[in-house]
Short mmCIF file of C-alpha atoms in Angstrom, two decimals:
data_model
loop_
_atom_site.label_atom_id
_atom_site.label_comp_id
_atom_site.label_asym_id
_atom_site.label_seq_id
_atom_site.Cartn_x
_atom_site.Cartn_y
_atom_site.Cartn_z
CA MET A 1202 30.10 -16.11 -12.46
CA ASN A 1203 32.97 -18.10 -10.35
CA LYS A 1204 31.77 -19.95 -7.02
CA GLY A 1205 31.73 -17.21 -4.86
CA GLU A 1206 29.41 -15.30 -7.15
CA ALA A 1207 27.18 -18.13 -7.31
CA THR A 1208 27.12 -18.51 -3.60
CA ARG A 1209 26.65 -14.81 -3.15
CA ARG A 1210 23.55 -14.62 -5.96
CA GLU A 1211 21.70 -17.93 -4.55
CA ILE A 1212 22.13 -16.10 -0.79
CA ILE A 1213 20.19 -13.70 -2.54
CA GLU A 1214 18.04 -15.25 -4.14
CA LYS A 1215 17.14 -17.49 -0.99
CA ALA A 1216 17.07 -14.34 0.98
CA ALA A 1217 14.54 -13.08 -0.84
CA PRO A 1218 11.41 -14.72 -0.33
CA ILE A 1219 12.72 -13.34 4.15
CA PHE A 1220 12.83 -9.82 3.42
CA ASN A 1221 9.64 -9.49 1.38
CA GLN A 1222 7.67 -12.11 3.58
CA LYS A 1223 9.10 -11.09 7.22
CA GLY A 1224 10.12 -7.14 6.65
CA PHE A 1225 14.07 -5.97 6.58
CA GLU A 1226 13.64 -5.53 10.59
CA GLY A 1227 11.31 -8.96 11.31
CA ALA A 1228 14.18 -11.36 9.25
CA SER A 1229 15.91 -12.41 11.92
CA LEU A 1230 19.35 -14.08 11.18
CA SER A 1231 18.24 -16.94 12.16
CA ASP A 1232 15.54 -16.83 9.82
CA LEU A 1233 18.65 -15.73 7.56
CA MET A 1234 20.85 -18.79 8.12
CA GLN A 1235 17.96 -21.15 7.77
CA ALA A 1236 16.85 -20.25 4.46
CA THR A 1237 20.29 -20.42 2.70
CA GLY A 1238 22.15 -23.42 4.86
CA LEU A 1239 24.79 -20.95 6.05
CA GLU A 1240 26.56 -20.24 9.12
CA LYS A 1241 26.88 -15.99 10.03
CA GLY A 1242 30.03 -16.29 8.56
CA GLY A 1243 29.35 -17.73 5.32
CA ILE A 1244 26.72 -15.60 4.57
CA TYR A 1245 27.98 -12.58 5.81
CA ARG A 1246 31.08 -12.76 3.80
CA HIS A 1247 29.40 -11.88 0.92
CA PHE A 1248 27.78 -9.08 1.87
CA GLU A 1249 28.61 -6.33 3.84
CA SER A 1250 25.62 -5.38 5.85
CA LYS A 1251 22.44 -6.83 6.89
CA GLU A 1252 21.34 -3.91 4.82
CA GLN A 1253 23.55 -4.74 2.09
CA LEU A 1254 21.94 -7.97 1.27
CA ALA A 1255 18.33 -7.03 2.11
CA GLY A 1256 19.12 -3.98 -0.86
CA GLU A 1257 20.26 -7.19 -3.09
CA ALA A 1258 17.70 -8.91 -2.25
CA PHE A 1259 14.82 -6.17 -2.93
CA ASP A 1260 17.25 -5.61 -6.18
CA TYR A 1261 16.36 -9.48 -7.18
CA ALA A 1262 12.44 -9.56 -6.28
CA TRP A 1263 11.89 -6.54 -7.83
CA LYS A 1264 13.14 -7.06 -11.17
CA THR A 1265 11.31 -11.23 -11.11
CA ALA A 1266 7.69 -8.99 -10.71
CA MET A 1267 8.76 -6.32 -13.40
CA ASP A 1268 9.49 -9.23 -15.85
CA ARG A 1269 6.15 -10.53 -14.64
CA ARG A 1270 3.95 -6.63 -15.19
CA MET A 1271 6.29 -6.58 -18.14
CA ALA A 1272 5.45 -9.65 -19.95
CA GLY A 1273 4.57 -9.47 -24.22
CA ILE A 1274 4.12 -5.55 -23.63
CA GLU A 1275 6.79 -5.70 -26.61
CA GLU A 1276 4.96 -7.72 -29.28
CA ILE A 1277 1.75 -4.94 -28.58
CA ALA A 1278 0.85 -2.87 -31.59
CA LYS A 1279 -1.01 -0.44 -29.73
CA SER A 1280 -0.36 1.56 -26.72
CA VAL A 1281 -3.73 1.59 -25.02
CA ASP A 1282 -3.07 -2.06 -25.70
CA GLN A 1283 -0.01 -2.06 -23.96
CA LEU A 1284 -0.89 -0.68 -20.32
CA LYS A 1285 -4.17 -3.36 -20.67
CA GLN A 1286 -1.45 -5.80 -20.78
CA PHE A 1287 0.55 -4.15 -17.36
CA VAL A 1288 -3.08 -4.21 -15.69
CA ARG A 1289 -4.01 -7.71 -17.04
CA ASN A 1290 0.16 -9.00 -16.32
CA PHE A 1291 -0.28 -7.78 -12.47
CA ARG A 1292 -4.39 -10.03 -11.85
CA GLU A 1293 -2.55 -12.73 -14.08
CA ARG A 1294 1.44 -14.07 -14.04
CA ARG A 1295 2.14 -14.11 -10.91
CA GLU A 1296 4.13 -17.42 -11.24
CA GLY A 1297 7.76 -17.76 -10.06
CA LEU A 1298 7.14 -14.56 -7.96
CA VAL A 1299 8.78 -14.09 -4.93
CA PRO A 1300 6.48 -14.91 -2.06
CA GLY A 1301 4.91 -11.96 0.23
CA GLY A 1302 3.25 -9.97 -1.89
CA CYS A 1303 4.71 -6.88 -3.89
CA PRO A 1304 8.07 -5.53 -3.63
CA LEU A 1305 7.87 -2.36 -3.91
CA LEU A 1306 4.40 -1.73 -2.28
CA ASN A 1307 6.17 -4.01 1.27
CA THR A 1308 9.41 -2.04 0.94
CA ALA A 1309 8.25 1.48 0.40
CA ILE A 1310 5.86 1.19 3.41
CA GLU A 1311 8.45 -0.06 5.99
CA SER A 1312 11.88 2.49 4.72
CA ASP A 1313 9.22 5.59 4.14
CA ASP A 1314 9.88 7.13 7.81
CA GLY A 1315 13.31 3.99 7.81
CA ASN A 1316 15.76 3.23 6.16
CA ALA A 1317 17.51 5.24 3.66
CA LEU A 1318 19.41 2.52 1.77
CA LEU A 1319 16.14 0.79 1.39
CA ARG A 1320 13.85 3.30 0.62
CA ARG A 1321 16.36 5.03 -2.13
CA ARG A 1322 16.00 1.03 -3.50
CA ALA A 1323 12.30 1.24 -3.62
CA LYS A 1324 12.24 5.13 -5.02
CA ARG A 1325 14.20 3.88 -7.82
CA ALA A 1326 12.49 0.25 -8.40
CA LEU A 1327 9.04 2.95 -8.50
CA GLY A 1328 11.03 6.13 -10.39
CA GLY A 1329 11.15 3.01 -12.98
CA LEU A 1330 7.72 1.45 -12.88
CA LEU A 1331 6.54 5.25 -13.83
CA ASN A 1332 8.38 5.92 -16.68
CA ARG A 1333 7.84 3.21 -18.42
CA LEU A 1334 4.32 3.69 -17.99
CA GLU A 1335 4.60 6.39 -19.00
CA THR A 1336 6.47 6.84 -22.23
CA ILE A 1337 4.13 3.55 -23.47
CA ALA A 1338 0.87 6.45 -23.32
CA THR A 1339 3.64 9.69 -24.46
CA GLU A 1340 4.58 7.67 -27.48
CA GLY A 1341 0.38 6.81 -28.08
CA LEU A 1342 0.12 10.45 -27.81
CA LYS A 1343 2.22 11.41 -30.52
CA ARG A 1344 0.77 8.27 -32.64
CA ASN A 1345 -2.63 9.78 -31.45
CA GLU A 1346 -3.63 6.66 -29.79
CA ILE A 1347 -4.39 8.41 -26.72
CA LYS A 1348 -7.15 11.45 -25.90
CA ARG A 1349 -5.54 14.74 -26.32
CA GLY A 1350 -5.08 16.11 -23.02
CA ILE A 1351 -4.60 13.25 -21.15
CA ASP A 1352 -1.56 13.47 -18.59
CA THR A 1353 1.02 10.84 -19.20
CA LYS A 1354 2.48 11.44 -15.98
CA GLU A 1355 -1.28 10.67 -13.86
CA LEU A 1356 -1.62 7.80 -16.08
CA ALA A 1357 1.08 6.02 -14.91
CA THR A 1358 0.92 7.45 -10.75
CA LEU A 1359 -3.00 6.54 -11.13
CA ILE A 1360 -2.50 3.09 -12.23
CA VAL A 1361 0.88 2.14 -9.80
CA SER A 1362 -1.15 3.74 -7.25
CA THR A 1363 -4.78 1.78 -7.73
CA LEU A 1364 -3.13 -1.60 -8.80
CA GLU A 1365 -0.64 -1.32 -5.18
CA GLY A 1366 -3.80 -0.53 -2.74
CA SER A 1367 -5.75 -3.21 -4.04
CA LEU A 1368 -2.88 -5.47 -3.42
CA MET A 1369 -3.07 -4.63 0.02
CA VAL A 1370 -6.57 -5.26 0.07
CA SER A 1371 -6.13 -8.50 -1.06
CA ARG A 1372 -3.47 -9.45 0.69
CA LEU A 1373 -4.99 -8.75 3.78
CA GLN A 1374 -8.62 -10.15 3.09
CA LYS A 1375 -6.54 -13.23 1.43
CA THR A 1376 -8.67 -12.93 -1.58
CA ASP A 1377 -8.57 -12.54 -5.62
CA GLU A 1378 -11.46 -9.64 -5.94
CA PRO A 1379 -10.07 -6.59 -5.17
CA ARG A 1380 -7.50 -6.66 -6.79
CA ALA A 1381 -9.47 -8.21 -9.62
CA MET A 1382 -12.16 -4.78 -8.85
CA ALA A 1383 -9.46 -2.90 -9.64
CA CYS A 1384 -8.41 -4.37 -13.10
CA ARG A 1385 -11.58 -4.40 -14.26
CA HIS A 1386 -12.20 -0.87 -13.40
CA LEU A 1387 -8.04 0.20 -14.77
CA GLU A 1388 -9.52 -1.33 -18.08
CA GLU A 1389 -12.89 0.18 -18.42
CA TYR A 1390 -11.40 4.16 -17.90
CA LEU A 1391 -8.27 3.05 -20.14
CA GLU A 1392 -10.90 1.84 -23.05
CA GLU A 1393 -13.50 4.68 -22.76
CA LYS A 1394 -11.58 8.23 -20.85
CA VAL A 1395 -7.94 7.24 -22.88
CA ARG A 1396 -8.41 5.71 -25.99
CA ASN A 1397 -8.53 8.33 -29.04
CA MET B 1156 -10.86 7.29 34.47
CA ASN B 1157 -8.47 6.58 37.33
CA LYS B 1158 -4.52 6.84 37.60
CA GLY B 1159 -3.86 3.78 35.96
CA GLU B 1160 -6.33 4.20 33.20
CA ALA B 1161 -4.32 7.53 32.15
CA THR B 1162 -1.58 6.13 32.31
CA ARG B 1163 -2.11 3.40 30.35
CA ARG B 1164 -3.47 5.84 27.59
CA GLU B 1165 -1.01 8.15 28.01
CA ILE B 1166 1.18 4.96 26.65
CA ILE B 1167 -1.18 3.77 23.69
CA GLU B 1168 -1.14 7.33 22.63
CA LYS B 1169 2.77 8.62 22.98
CA ALA B 1170 3.80 4.45 21.42
CA ALA B 1171 1.46 4.97 18.46
CA PRO B 1172 4.01 7.48 16.43
CA ILE B 1173 6.47 4.52 17.06
CA PHE B 1174 4.77 1.83 15.79
CA ASN B 1175 2.57 3.59 12.97
CA GLN B 1176 6.45 4.93 11.68
CA LYS B 1177 8.89 2.18 12.15
CA GLY B 1178 7.02 -0.66 12.27
CA PHE B 1179 6.33 -3.38 15.08
CA GLU B 1180 9.59 -5.19 14.31
CA GLY B 1181 11.32 -1.76 14.45
CA ALA B 1182 9.88 -0.48 17.45
CA SER B 1183 12.43 -0.70 20.09
CA LEU B 1184 12.36 -0.65 23.46
CA SER B 1185 14.44 1.98 23.54
CA ASP B 1186 12.77 3.83 21.67
CA LEU B 1187 9.02 3.37 23.51
CA MET B 1188 10.77 4.29 26.64
CA GLN B 1189 12.27 7.52 25.02
CA ALA B 1190 8.85 8.62 23.70
CA THR B 1191 6.76 7.68 27.18
CA GLY B 1192 9.41 8.68 29.48
CA LEU B 1193 9.27 5.43 31.20
CA GLU B 1194 11.18 2.36 32.25
CA LYS B 1195 10.32 -1.12 31.12
CA GLY B 1196 8.32 -2.08 33.81
CA GLY B 1197 6.60 1.33 34.08
CA ILE B 1198 5.05 0.27 30.21
CA TYR B 1199 5.08 -3.15 30.83
CA ARG B 1200 2.81 -2.85 33.86
CA HIS B 1201 0.00 -2.43 32.00
CA PHE B 1202 0.00 -4.36 28.87
CA GLU B 1203 0.85 -7.87 28.47
CA SER B 1204 3.67 -7.72 26.04
CA LYS B 1205 4.58 -5.75 23.06
CA GLU B 1206 1.81 -7.20 20.20
CA GLN B 1207 -1.32 -5.58 23.13
CA LEU B 1208 0.57 -2.86 23.26
CA ALA B 1209 1.12 -2.05 19.22
CA GLY B 1210 -2.28 -3.75 18.60
CA GLU B 1211 -3.98 -0.56 21.43
CA ALA B 1212 -1.34 1.69 19.82
CA PHE B 1213 -2.43 0.46 16.07
CA ASP B 1214 -6.74 1.02 17.26
CA TYR B 1215 -5.72 4.39 18.30
CA ALA B 1216 -4.29 5.48 15.54
CA TRP B 1217 -6.79 4.18 13.43
CA LYS B 1218 -9.59 5.66 15.13
CA THR B 1219 -7.96 9.07 14.69
CA ALA B 1220 -7.31 7.95 11.18
CA MET B 1221 -11.25 7.40 10.93
CA ASP B 1222 -12.42 10.55 12.82
CA ARG B 1223 -10.28 12.17 10.09
CA ARG B 1224 -11.83 10.52 7.50
CA MET B 1225 -15.49 10.87 7.84
CA ALA B 1226 -15.36 14.51 9.61
CA GLY B 1227 -18.53 16.34 8.29
CA ILE B 1228 -19.73 13.12 5.95
CA GLU B 1229 -23.28 12.30 8.67
CA GLU B 1230 -24.06 16.78 7.88
CA ILE B 1231 -24.42 15.50 3.98
CA ALA B 1232 -27.24 14.50 2.11
CA LYS B 1233 -27.01 13.34 -1.55
CA SER B 1234 -24.33 9.40 -0.85
CA VAL B 1235 -22.04 11.22 -3.91
CA ASP B 1236 -21.43 13.83 -2.54
CA GLN B 1237 -20.80 11.11 1.07
CA LEU B 1238 -18.14 9.79 -1.12
CA LYS B 1239 -16.50 12.65 -2.37
CA GLN B 1240 -16.53 14.63 0.96
CA PHE B 1241 -14.18 10.98 2.84
CA VAL B 1242 -12.09 11.08 -0.70
CA ARG B 1243 -11.91 14.39 0.10
CA ASN B 1244 -10.77 14.39 3.88
CA PHE B 1245 -8.36 11.85 2.28
CA ARG B 1246 -6.76 14.46 0.73
CA GLU B 1247 -6.98 17.32 3.22
CA ARG B 1248 -7.68 16.49 7.03
CA ARG B 1249 -4.18 15.36 8.23
CA GLU B 1250 -3.59 17.20 10.87
CA GLY B 1251 -3.93 15.78 14.37
CA LEU B 1252 -3.07 12.37 12.44
CA VAL B 1253 -0.56 10.12 14.21
CA PRO B 1254 3.01 10.70 11.91
CA GLY B 1255 4.07 7.61 9.82
CA GLY B 1256 1.23 7.50 7.30
CA CYS B 1257 -1.89 5.66 7.03
CA PRO B 1258 -1.84 2.69 10.15
CA LEU B 1259 -4.20 0.68 8.17
CA LEU B 1260 -1.67 0.31 4.98
CA ASN B 1261 1.15 0.31 7.41
CA THR B 1262 -0.05 -1.84 9.71
CA ALA B 1263 -1.98 -4.55 6.91
CA ILE B 1264 1.51 -4.74 5.01
CA GLU B 1265 3.68 -5.50 7.69
CA SER B 1266 1.22 -8.32 9.40
CA ASP B 1267 0.56 -10.00 6.17
CA ASP B 1268 2.16 -12.38 6.24
CA GLY B 1269 3.22 -11.31 9.93
CA ASN B 1270 1.71 -11.11 13.42
CA ALA B 1271 -1.40 -12.51 13.55
CA LEU B 1272 -2.83 -9.69 15.52
CA LEU B 1273 -1.93 -7.01 14.40
CA ARG B 1274 -3.00 -8.77 11.22
CA ARG B 1275 -6.82 -9.35 12.63
CA ARG B 1276 -7.22 -5.72 13.85
CA ALA B 1277 -5.89 -4.35 10.58
CA LYS B 1278 -8.61 -6.25 8.81
CA ARG B 1279 -11.17 -5.36 11.60
CA ALA B 1280 -10.48 -1.60 10.61
CA LEU B 1281 -10.47 -2.74 6.48
CA GLY B 1282 -13.58 -4.14 7.07
CA GLY B 1283 -15.12 -1.46 9.35
CA LEU B 1284 -14.21 1.07 6.66
CA LEU B 1285 -15.63 -0.83 3.59
CA ASN B 1286 -18.75 -1.23 5.08
CA ARG B 1287 -19.07 2.15 6.08
CA LEU B 1288 -18.55 2.77 2.57
CA GLU B 1289 -20.13 0.32 1.25
CA THR B 1290 -23.30 1.46 3.69
CA ILE B 1291 -23.71 4.83 2.10
CA ALA B 1292 -23.70 4.17 -1.20
CA THR B 1293 -26.28 1.02 -0.55
CA GLU B 1294 -28.42 4.31 1.05
CA GLY B 1295 -27.91 5.96 -2.18
CA LEU B 1296 -28.65 3.21 -4.69
CA LYS B 1297 -32.33 2.82 -1.95
CA ARG B 1298 -33.08 6.43 -2.66
CA ASN B 1299 -31.82 6.39 -6.79
CA GLU B 1300 -28.94 9.01 -6.26
CA ILE B 1301 -26.57 5.73 -7.28
CA LYS B 1302 -27.08 4.59 -11.07
CA ARG B 1303 -28.43 0.76 -11.01
CA GLY B 1304 -25.75 -1.38 -11.75
CA ILE B 1305 -23.21 -0.12 -9.61
CA ASP B 1306 -21.97 -2.84 -7.31
CA THR B 1307 -21.21 -1.24 -3.74
CA LYS B 1308 -18.69 -3.68 -2.31
CA GLU B 1309 -16.40 -3.17 -5.50
CA LEU B 1310 -16.89 0.74 -5.43
CA ALA B 1311 -16.03 0.69 -1.38
CA THR B 1312 -12.89 -1.51 -2.32
CA LEU B 1313 -11.85 0.55 -5.27
CA ILE B 1314 -11.97 3.66 -3.63
CA VAL B 1315 -10.40 2.53 -0.74
CA SER B 1316 -7.36 0.57 -2.75
CA THR B 1317 -6.82 4.09 -4.77
CA LEU B 1318 -6.58 6.05 -1.83
CA GLU B 1319 -4.20 3.47 0.14
CA GLY B 1320 -2.05 3.55 -2.71
CA SER B 1321 -1.68 6.69 -3.55
CA LEU B 1322 -1.04 7.14 -0.34
CA MET B 1323 2.58 5.12 -0.95
CA VAL B 1324 3.72 6.43 -4.47
CA SER B 1325 2.94 10.20 -2.71
CA ARG B 1326 4.70 8.94 0.75
CA LEU B 1327 7.97 7.56 -1.41
CA GLN B 1328 7.43 10.47 -3.61
CA LYS B 1329 7.60 12.80 -0.76
CA THR B 1330 4.88 15.60 -2.45
CA ASP B 1331 0.55 15.69 -2.22
CA GLU B 1332 0.75 15.31 -6.04
CA PRO B 1333 0.19 11.23 -6.33
CA ARG B 1334 -3.00 11.82 -3.24
CA ALA B 1335 -4.00 14.61 -5.24
CA MET B 1336 -4.23 12.38 -8.57
CA ALA B 1337 -5.63 10.03 -7.07
CA CYS B 1338 -8.56 12.51 -5.12
CA ARG B 1339 -9.11 14.54 -8.63
CA HIS B 1340 -9.59 10.70 -10.79
CA LEU B 1341 -12.11 9.48 -7.63
CA GLU B 1342 -14.28 12.49 -7.51
CA GLU B 1343 -14.42 12.52 -11.31
CA TYR B 1344 -15.03 8.85 -11.56
CA LEU B 1345 -18.17 9.04 -9.09
CA GLU B 1346 -19.86 12.44 -10.94
CA GLU B 1347 -20.08 10.92 -14.58
CA LYS B 1348 -20.10 6.82 -13.61
CA VAL B 1349 -21.58 6.96 -10.09
CA ARG B 1350 -24.49 9.73 -9.49
CA ASN B 1351 -27.90 9.10 -11.10
#
């Protein structure tokens, strides 16, 4: 990585918490200058626009979140236990996340009627996550670990919807309990209705 | 209602879709002027600040949403059927809603690290909704319509989390299917695990 690439990377990492907490519209130039310690010209030498920087900051924040959410899953044998690990990670593995809550939830809500570039990135992130979970469930069906008749796409969508919705409630109430409730519900559902 | 009150009301109603679609930060003065057909002075004669207008627009949008979500519930006898009606309303009764998705979800996500006034309004709205659902469930417990051991606060939180999360997925993917999946899941859960 040369010096320009390193600076660009550093700007992305320092801008990510600003965008994730304040949103694309709410993040001001002075916020970004303060976070990066650079002047306007120093930032925009590396990015075409605020939109481009926000897009890269989203991808960075989302990769960080996905690394946590998927941690330890590959070492687990059974598909239902992999899905349970995903749920557990959502509740427990939050060290090192970009502050401000889930980047997907934040960016999806802000951009669903708004910025097209950010909306595309959020949609791609969601699609990637649903695919990962669906693939786990499909493997489980093939190996007879998951009950016949389970719709793997529906299962993946339900897990993501329940967790992301509970995060909204937890963050608004400033308590972990709603997230923990959602996780317990999904774990019970996976044991009782999904595991073969 | 005198003329000033009528104008104030009209501004709130016309500003609500702007704030609900673009967010507090994303809604510009020119957006608000265009939506209301008024100049800046004409708008801010009736409101102290953009924040105050956004707060009133949120309350209006939320009242509209709650009217739809609670429609028909009082005429239903059994508590589990009341909760199922709430879920069904979330999927089906969307005519006349303020455009832009759920005002609670939008405002919660934007304000959780941001505007304190909007955060308070969103938190109050969420609290009111959870209370309504919890009251229904508590009545059901008393009347033996709901299984002993069901935690009514947990049930209310789970219903709201699952629905709101599925709305994020539905709006990002521009398809009703994730919301329908979440509703089917909750209906099944209410029948199998909650109803006595």
